[in-house]
Amino acid sequence: MDDGVFGRAAQERAVAEVEAEMARLCELLAEGLAMGLDDGREMVGGAMSEFLVEFADLVRAKGSRPGLKGMITLPLLVHGAETGEPAAAAPVAVVHLLWWASARYLDDLADAAAPAPGGAAAGKKVLTALAVGAHLPARLVTGLPATGAVRAALAGELSRCWLDAVDGQLRDLTERAPAATRESVLRSYEGKTGAPYAMAAAAAACLAGADGHRVAGWRAYGRALGVLRQLVNDQRDIASGRHEDLANGTATYLLVHLLTVLPAARRREALALHAAARHSASARAELTAWMLDDEVIESYAASVAPLIGRAHGLLDLLGGDPGCVRELHGLVDATVGHLPRFRPAAA
């Protein structure tokens, strides 16, 4: 049973429609089309089509469709909150997916977690990722049936997203645990994962004709949601047993929280374990046990609660179509509910 203008059944239909649009896009790209340019670009189109098919296969293999659904429904719900018509933001949902298809590969490459093809194959994949995440979305925006001012605003959001995300990723790659703070980690998260969600929300608001103040509010909400999504990603890495963050030496929020609450002597022990965890499975297991200690998790949940409260508070201030705003609150709750082992209490 559906429950409102954009309840769960309507959302499932919309997600299926966007997925079908992505499939059609792949078919057109394979023919060198869908780029808003003249023909003769089968090489880049075919490479992008293959890249996107691989992304879709990876989503299915990893069971990541719930996360994909959130990426799609966010801009639809924001547009619905502004206008009562969610479906009109489908092009923004497509752009959001293209961005993540590209970023997923580039992030894995930066973390040295992706398969490492050599020579020309490696260069081809990187160039294709850049085309998929930056240039193809720009071409799609150019072709939208919107005013020049709206298209310019959408292009601005896409550019802002890339710069903010790269800034966050660079912080993530360079910051080391001994010097990191919870605030510095959150700054990284606001960029690397917050930026694309901010873009999706703000772009949908632009497309809906919202004024600058409301666009900024939706951008802030999207960024807050993206930070919560990154916390979920961190926890899934632990729960899955992959421990890629520890193997990469990444200063995650949970790790830095642990280092913050430990007394000095124990902190030194934890830092030694963290250094050893780059190459030692036993060190990763021991440090994981420290991070998942009940008292640590309890204080971690308390530190995350204001972040959840901020996302809900921004929605309360923004308002809009009641059904869509309710679903946007639900998107926050569903994200938090994916945190393994515990659920931070709402602030």
Short mmCIF file of C-alpha atoms in Angstrom, two decimals:
data_model
loop_
_atom_site.label_atom_id
_atom_site.label_comp_id
_atom_site.label_asym_id
_atom_site.label_seq_id
_atom_site.Cartn_x
_atom_site.Cartn_y
_atom_site.Cartn_z
CA MET A 1 0.00 0.00 0.00
CA ASP A 2 1.26 3.47 -0.86
CA ASP A 3 1.21 6.19 1.79
CA GLY A 4 1.18 9.65 0.30
CA VAL A 5 2.42 11.55 -2.72
CA PHE A 6 5.79 9.79 -2.57
CA GLY A 7 5.45 6.90 -0.15
CA ARG A 8 7.37 3.66 -0.27
CA ALA A 9 5.59 2.15 -3.27
CA ALA A 10 6.00 5.37 -5.27
CA GLN A 11 9.66 5.51 -4.29
CA GLU A 12 10.24 1.96 -5.50
CA ARG A 13 8.65 2.84 -8.83
CA ALA A 14 10.78 5.97 -9.12
CA VAL A 15 13.96 4.06 -8.29
CA ALA A 16 13.10 1.47 -10.95
CA GLU A 17 12.50 4.26 -13.48
CA VAL A 18 15.86 5.90 -12.75
CA GLU A 19 17.60 2.52 -12.98
CA ALA A 20 15.88 1.97 -16.33
CA GLU A 21 17.02 5.42 -17.46
CA MET A 22 20.59 4.49 -16.51
CA ALA A 23 20.27 1.32 -18.59
CA ARG A 24 18.99 3.33 -21.57
CA LEU A 25 21.86 5.76 -21.11
CA CYS A 26 24.33 2.87 -21.28
CA GLU A 27 22.78 1.66 -24.52
CA LEU A 28 22.99 5.11 -26.09
CA LEU A 29 26.54 5.65 -24.90
CA ALA A 30 27.58 2.36 -26.45
CA GLU A 31 26.45 3.84 -29.78
CA GLY A 32 28.36 7.06 -29.18
CA LEU A 33 25.16 8.97 -28.38
CA ALA A 34 23.60 10.71 -25.32
CA MET A 35 26.41 13.26 -25.01
CA GLY A 36 24.66 16.15 -26.73
CA LEU A 37 27.36 16.21 -29.39
CA ASP A 38 27.66 15.07 -32.98
CA ASP A 39 28.43 11.43 -33.71
CA GLY A 40 31.82 9.77 -33.96
CA ARG A 41 32.48 9.30 -30.23
CA GLU A 42 31.88 5.57 -29.98
CA MET A 43 35.22 5.03 -28.23
CA VAL A 44 34.51 7.21 -25.19
CA GLY A 45 30.82 6.33 -25.23
CA GLY A 46 31.56 2.62 -25.28
CA ALA A 47 34.09 2.96 -22.47
CA MET A 48 31.59 4.87 -20.33
CA SER A 49 28.86 2.33 -21.04
CA GLU A 50 31.14 -0.54 -20.01
CA PHE A 51 32.20 1.37 -16.89
CA LEU A 52 28.59 1.96 -15.82
CA VAL A 53 27.56 -1.65 -16.45
CA GLU A 54 30.46 -2.73 -14.24
CA PHE A 55 29.27 -0.31 -11.54
CA ALA A 56 25.74 -1.75 -11.69
CA ASP A 57 27.12 -5.29 -11.44
CA LEU A 58 29.20 -4.29 -8.42
CA VAL A 59 26.17 -2.78 -6.69
CA ARG A 60 24.27 -6.04 -7.14
CA ALA A 61 27.22 -8.19 -6.08
CA LYS A 62 27.78 -6.22 -2.88
CA GLY A 63 24.09 -5.98 -2.00
CA SER A 64 24.34 -2.19 -2.10
CA ARG A 65 20.95 -1.44 -3.62
CA PRO A 66 19.58 0.11 -0.37
CA GLY A 67 22.36 2.69 -0.52
CA LEU A 68 21.71 3.21 -4.22
CA LYS A 69 18.05 3.78 -3.47
CA GLY A 70 18.97 6.53 -1.02
CA MET A 71 21.14 8.22 -3.64
CA ILE A 72 18.20 8.24 -6.03
CA THR A 73 15.41 9.21 -3.65
CA LEU A 74 17.26 12.13 -2.00
CA PRO A 75 16.96 14.56 -4.94
CA LEU A 76 13.46 13.32 -5.76
CA LEU A 77 12.27 13.97 -2.21
CA VAL A 78 13.89 17.41 -2.08
CA HIS A 79 12.20 18.40 -5.33
CA GLY A 80 8.96 16.98 -3.97
CA ALA A 81 9.34 18.95 -0.75
CA GLU A 82 9.63 22.13 -2.83
CA THR A 83 6.98 21.46 -5.47
CA GLY A 84 4.97 18.36 -4.57
CA GLU A 85 6.33 16.72 -7.75
CA PRO A 86 9.27 14.43 -6.94
CA ALA A 87 9.68 12.76 -10.34
CA ALA A 88 10.87 15.92 -12.09
CA ALA A 89 14.25 15.59 -10.35
CA ALA A 90 15.07 12.28 -12.04
CA PRO A 91 17.87 13.91 -14.10
CA VAL A 92 19.55 14.99 -10.85
CA ALA A 93 19.28 11.43 -9.54
CA VAL A 94 21.03 10.21 -12.70
CA VAL A 95 23.80 12.78 -12.25
CA HIS A 96 24.19 11.71 -8.62
CA LEU A 97 24.61 8.07 -9.65
CA LEU A 98 27.12 8.98 -12.35
CA TRP A 99 29.14 10.91 -9.79
CA TRP A 100 29.23 7.95 -7.42
CA ALA A 101 30.09 5.47 -10.16
CA SER A 102 33.15 7.58 -10.92
CA ALA A 103 34.06 8.34 -7.32
CA ARG A 104 33.79 4.71 -6.25
CA TYR A 105 36.53 3.73 -8.68
CA LEU A 106 38.75 6.73 -8.00
CA ASP A 107 38.40 6.26 -4.23
CA ASP A 108 39.36 2.60 -4.46
CA LEU A 109 42.30 3.53 -6.65
CA ALA A 110 43.49 6.14 -4.15
CA ASP A 111 43.18 3.58 -1.35
CA ALA A 112 45.01 0.99 -3.48
CA ALA A 113 41.99 -1.30 -3.00
CA ALA A 114 40.98 -1.54 -6.65
CA PRO A 115 42.37 -4.12 -9.06
CA ALA A 116 45.45 -2.53 -10.58
CA PRO A 117 45.48 -2.99 -14.34
CA GLY A 118 48.76 -1.96 -15.86
CA GLY A 119 49.76 0.36 -18.65
CA ALA A 120 47.14 1.53 -21.11
CA ALA A 121 44.33 -0.30 -19.31
CA ALA A 122 44.92 1.71 -16.13
CA GLY A 123 44.96 4.98 -18.02
CA LYS A 124 41.79 4.07 -19.88
CA LYS A 125 39.91 3.35 -16.65
CA VAL A 126 40.97 6.60 -14.99
CA LEU A 127 40.07 8.68 -18.05
CA THR A 128 36.72 6.93 -18.29
CA ALA A 129 35.99 7.54 -14.61
CA LEU A 130 36.63 11.25 -15.09
CA ALA A 131 34.38 11.33 -18.15
CA VAL A 132 31.58 9.48 -16.32
CA GLY A 133 31.63 11.60 -13.17
CA ALA A 134 32.38 15.06 -14.49
CA HIS A 135 32.01 15.56 -18.22
CA LEU A 136 29.00 13.35 -18.93
CA PRO A 137 26.95 14.95 -16.12
CA ALA A 138 27.93 18.37 -17.47
CA ARG A 139 26.65 17.39 -20.92
CA LEU A 140 23.40 16.07 -19.43
CA VAL A 141 22.89 19.32 -17.52
CA THR A 142 23.49 21.32 -20.69
CA GLY A 143 20.73 19.39 -22.43
CA LEU A 144 18.07 19.85 -19.74
CA PRO A 145 14.88 21.70 -20.75
CA ALA A 146 15.46 24.44 -18.18
CA THR A 147 16.38 28.11 -18.24
CA GLY A 148 19.97 29.14 -18.70
CA ALA A 149 20.07 30.38 -15.11
CA VAL A 150 18.92 27.02 -13.76
CA ARG A 151 21.41 25.10 -15.91
CA ALA A 152 24.18 27.42 -14.71
CA ALA A 153 23.16 26.82 -11.10
CA LEU A 154 23.20 23.05 -11.63
CA ALA A 155 26.63 23.24 -13.25
CA GLY A 156 27.82 25.30 -10.29
CA GLU A 157 26.60 22.67 -7.83
CA LEU A 158 28.39 19.92 -9.77
CA SER A 159 31.65 21.88 -9.83
CA ARG A 160 31.36 22.74 -6.13
CA CYS A 161 30.77 19.06 -5.40
CA TRP A 162 33.94 17.94 -7.16
CA LEU A 163 36.14 20.54 -5.49
CA ASP A 164 34.70 19.88 -2.03
CA ALA A 165 34.93 16.12 -2.47
CA VAL A 166 38.54 16.25 -3.66
CA ASP A 167 39.37 18.51 -0.72
CA GLY A 168 37.82 15.99 1.66
CA GLN A 169 39.52 13.03 0.02
CA LEU A 170 42.91 14.75 0.17
CA ARG A 171 42.37 15.41 3.87
CA ASP A 172 41.46 11.74 4.32
CA LEU A 173 44.59 10.59 2.50
CA THR A 174 47.01 12.89 4.31
CA GLU A 175 45.72 13.08 7.87
CA ARG A 176 47.35 10.70 10.33
CA ALA A 177 45.74 9.32 13.45
CA PRO A 178 48.15 10.82 16.04
CA ALA A 179 47.31 14.37 14.94
CA ALA A 180 43.67 13.88 13.93
CA THR A 181 40.75 15.23 15.91
CA ARG A 182 37.07 14.38 15.68
CA GLU A 183 36.51 17.82 14.17
CA SER A 184 39.19 17.34 11.51
CA VAL A 185 37.78 13.94 10.56
CA LEU A 186 34.29 15.38 10.22
CA ARG A 187 35.71 18.12 7.99
CA SER A 188 37.06 15.40 5.72
CA TYR A 189 33.74 13.54 5.77
CA GLU A 190 31.83 16.71 4.89
CA GLY A 191 33.85 16.81 1.69
CA LYS A 192 34.47 13.24 0.59
CA THR A 193 30.92 11.99 1.20
CA GLY A 194 28.96 15.04 2.27
CA ALA A 195 29.68 16.97 -0.94
CA PRO A 196 27.89 14.66 -3.42
CA TYR A 197 24.81 14.40 -1.20
CA ALA A 198 24.90 18.18 -0.80
CA MET A 199 25.07 18.51 -4.58
CA ALA A 200 22.14 16.16 -5.14
CA ALA A 201 19.93 17.99 -2.65
CA ALA A 202 20.91 21.50 -3.74
CA ALA A 203 20.65 20.69 -7.45
CA ALA A 204 17.15 19.31 -6.94
CA ALA A 205 16.19 22.51 -5.12
CA CYS A 206 17.65 24.61 -7.95
CA LEU A 207 15.67 22.61 -10.49
CA ALA A 208 12.55 23.21 -8.39
CA GLY A 209 13.09 26.97 -8.56
CA ALA A 210 13.97 27.44 -4.88
CA ASP A 211 15.61 30.68 -3.83
CA GLY A 212 19.25 30.89 -2.76
CA HIS A 213 18.48 30.66 0.94
CA ARG A 214 16.53 27.44 0.56
CA VAL A 215 19.09 25.98 -1.84
CA ALA A 216 21.76 26.59 0.81
CA GLY A 217 19.56 24.93 3.41
CA TRP A 218 19.07 21.85 1.26
CA ARG A 219 22.79 21.76 0.54
CA ALA A 220 23.46 21.74 4.29
CA TYR A 221 20.94 18.94 4.80
CA GLY A 222 22.50 16.84 2.04
CA ARG A 223 25.94 17.36 3.52
CA ALA A 224 24.71 16.31 6.98
CA LEU A 225 23.15 13.18 5.50
CA GLY A 226 26.36 12.39 3.63
CA VAL A 227 28.40 12.58 6.83
CA LEU A 228 26.06 10.05 8.44
CA ARG A 229 26.45 7.83 5.38
CA GLN A 230 30.22 7.94 5.80
CA LEU A 231 29.90 6.87 9.43
CA VAL A 232 27.86 3.91 8.19
CA ASN A 233 30.55 3.09 5.63
CA ASP A 234 33.17 3.09 8.39
CA GLN A 235 31.13 0.75 10.54
CA ARG A 236 30.39 -1.61 7.65
CA ASP A 237 34.10 -1.93 6.99
CA ILE A 238 34.52 -3.15 10.56
CA ALA A 239 31.42 -5.36 10.62
CA SER A 240 32.35 -7.03 7.33
CA GLY A 241 35.76 -8.03 8.64
CA ARG A 242 37.49 -6.35 5.68
CA HIS A 243 39.21 -3.77 7.92
CA GLU A 244 40.34 -1.81 4.85
CA ASP A 245 40.48 1.43 6.83
CA LEU A 246 42.88 -0.06 9.35
CA ALA A 247 44.97 -1.64 6.60
CA ASN A 248 45.15 1.73 4.84
CA GLY A 249 45.98 3.64 8.02
CA THR A 250 42.84 5.78 7.69
CA ALA A 251 41.93 8.00 10.62
CA THR A 252 38.21 7.21 10.88
CA TYR A 253 35.88 8.99 13.26
CA LEU A 254 35.49 5.93 15.49
CA LEU A 255 39.25 5.42 15.72
CA VAL A 256 39.89 9.07 16.54
CA HIS A 257 37.06 9.02 19.07
CA LEU A 258 38.73 6.04 20.75
CA LEU A 259 42.07 7.88 20.83
CA THR A 260 40.34 10.94 22.29
CA VAL A 261 38.69 9.15 25.21
CA LEU A 262 41.64 6.93 26.18
CA PRO A 263 44.08 7.96 28.92
CA ALA A 264 47.57 8.86 27.67
CA ALA A 265 49.25 5.50 28.26
CA ARG A 266 46.45 3.51 26.64
CA ARG A 267 46.38 6.00 23.77
CA ARG A 268 50.03 5.26 23.04
CA GLU A 269 49.22 1.54 23.01
CA ALA A 270 46.32 2.13 20.62
CA LEU A 271 48.52 4.18 18.30
CA ALA A 272 51.11 1.40 18.28
CA LEU A 273 48.39 -1.09 17.38
CA HIS A 274 47.18 1.23 14.64
CA ALA A 275 50.66 1.43 13.15
CA ALA A 276 51.00 -2.36 13.26
CA ALA A 277 47.51 -2.85 11.80
CA ARG A 278 48.76 -1.77 8.37
CA HIS A 279 50.42 -5.19 8.04
CA SER A 280 49.12 -7.33 10.91
CA ALA A 281 45.74 -9.08 10.99
CA SER A 282 46.10 -9.74 14.71
CA ALA A 283 46.74 -6.05 15.39
CA ARG A 284 43.65 -5.16 13.34
CA ALA A 285 41.57 -7.63 15.33
CA GLU A 286 42.83 -6.32 18.66
CA LEU A 287 42.31 -2.67 17.76
CA THR A 288 38.84 -3.47 16.45
CA ALA A 289 37.98 -4.99 19.81
CA TRP A 290 39.12 -1.78 21.48
CA MET A 291 36.95 0.32 19.18
CA LEU A 292 33.90 -1.86 19.76
CA ASP A 293 34.22 -1.88 23.54
CA ASP A 294 30.81 -1.16 25.06
CA GLU A 295 31.90 2.02 26.84
CA VAL A 296 33.62 3.34 23.72
CA ILE A 297 30.57 2.60 21.60
CA GLU A 298 28.29 4.29 24.12
CA SER A 299 30.35 7.50 24.14
CA TYR A 300 30.73 7.31 20.36
CA ALA A 301 26.96 7.11 19.98
CA ALA A 302 26.61 10.16 22.21
CA SER A 303 29.06 12.08 20.02
CA VAL A 304 27.19 11.10 16.85
CA ALA A 305 23.76 12.02 18.24
CA PRO A 306 24.15 15.78 17.59
CA LEU A 307 24.98 15.03 13.95
CA ILE A 308 21.71 13.15 13.62
CA GLY A 309 19.89 15.93 15.42
CA ARG A 310 21.36 18.50 13.04
CA ALA A 311 20.03 16.67 9.98
CA HIS A 312 16.55 16.45 11.49
CA GLY A 313 16.73 20.06 12.65
CA LEU A 314 17.60 21.33 9.18
CA LEU A 315 14.55 19.54 7.79
CA ASP A 316 12.34 21.07 10.46
CA LEU A 317 13.58 24.52 9.48
CA LEU A 318 13.20 23.93 5.74
CA GLY A 319 9.73 22.43 5.80
CA GLY A 320 7.85 21.86 2.56
CA ASP A 321 5.46 19.20 1.35
CA PRO A 322 4.67 17.25 4.55
CA GLY A 323 4.82 13.81 2.96
CA CYS A 324 8.20 14.38 1.33
CA VAL A 325 9.66 16.03 4.42
CA ARG A 326 8.50 13.04 6.46
CA GLU A 327 10.27 10.71 4.04
CA LEU A 328 13.42 12.83 4.23
CA HIS A 329 13.35 12.45 8.02
CA GLY A 330 12.95 8.74 7.36
CA LEU A 331 16.01 8.79 5.11
CA VAL A 332 18.07 10.04 8.06
CA ASP A 333 16.60 7.40 10.37
CA ALA A 334 17.14 4.63 7.82
CA THR A 335 20.77 5.69 7.38
CA VAL A 336 21.40 5.64 11.12
CA GLY A 337 19.60 2.32 11.35
CA HIS A 338 22.23 0.77 9.06
CA LEU A 339 24.95 1.33 11.62
CA PRO A 340 26.06 -2.17 12.67
CA ARG A 341 26.01 -3.26 16.31
CA PHE A 342 24.40 -0.14 17.65
CA ARG A 343 22.04 2.66 16.80
CA PRO A 344 22.95 6.12 18.05
CA ALA A 345 20.10 7.74 19.91
CA ALA A 346 18.61 10.78 18.21
CA ALA A 347 19.60 14.05 19.83
#
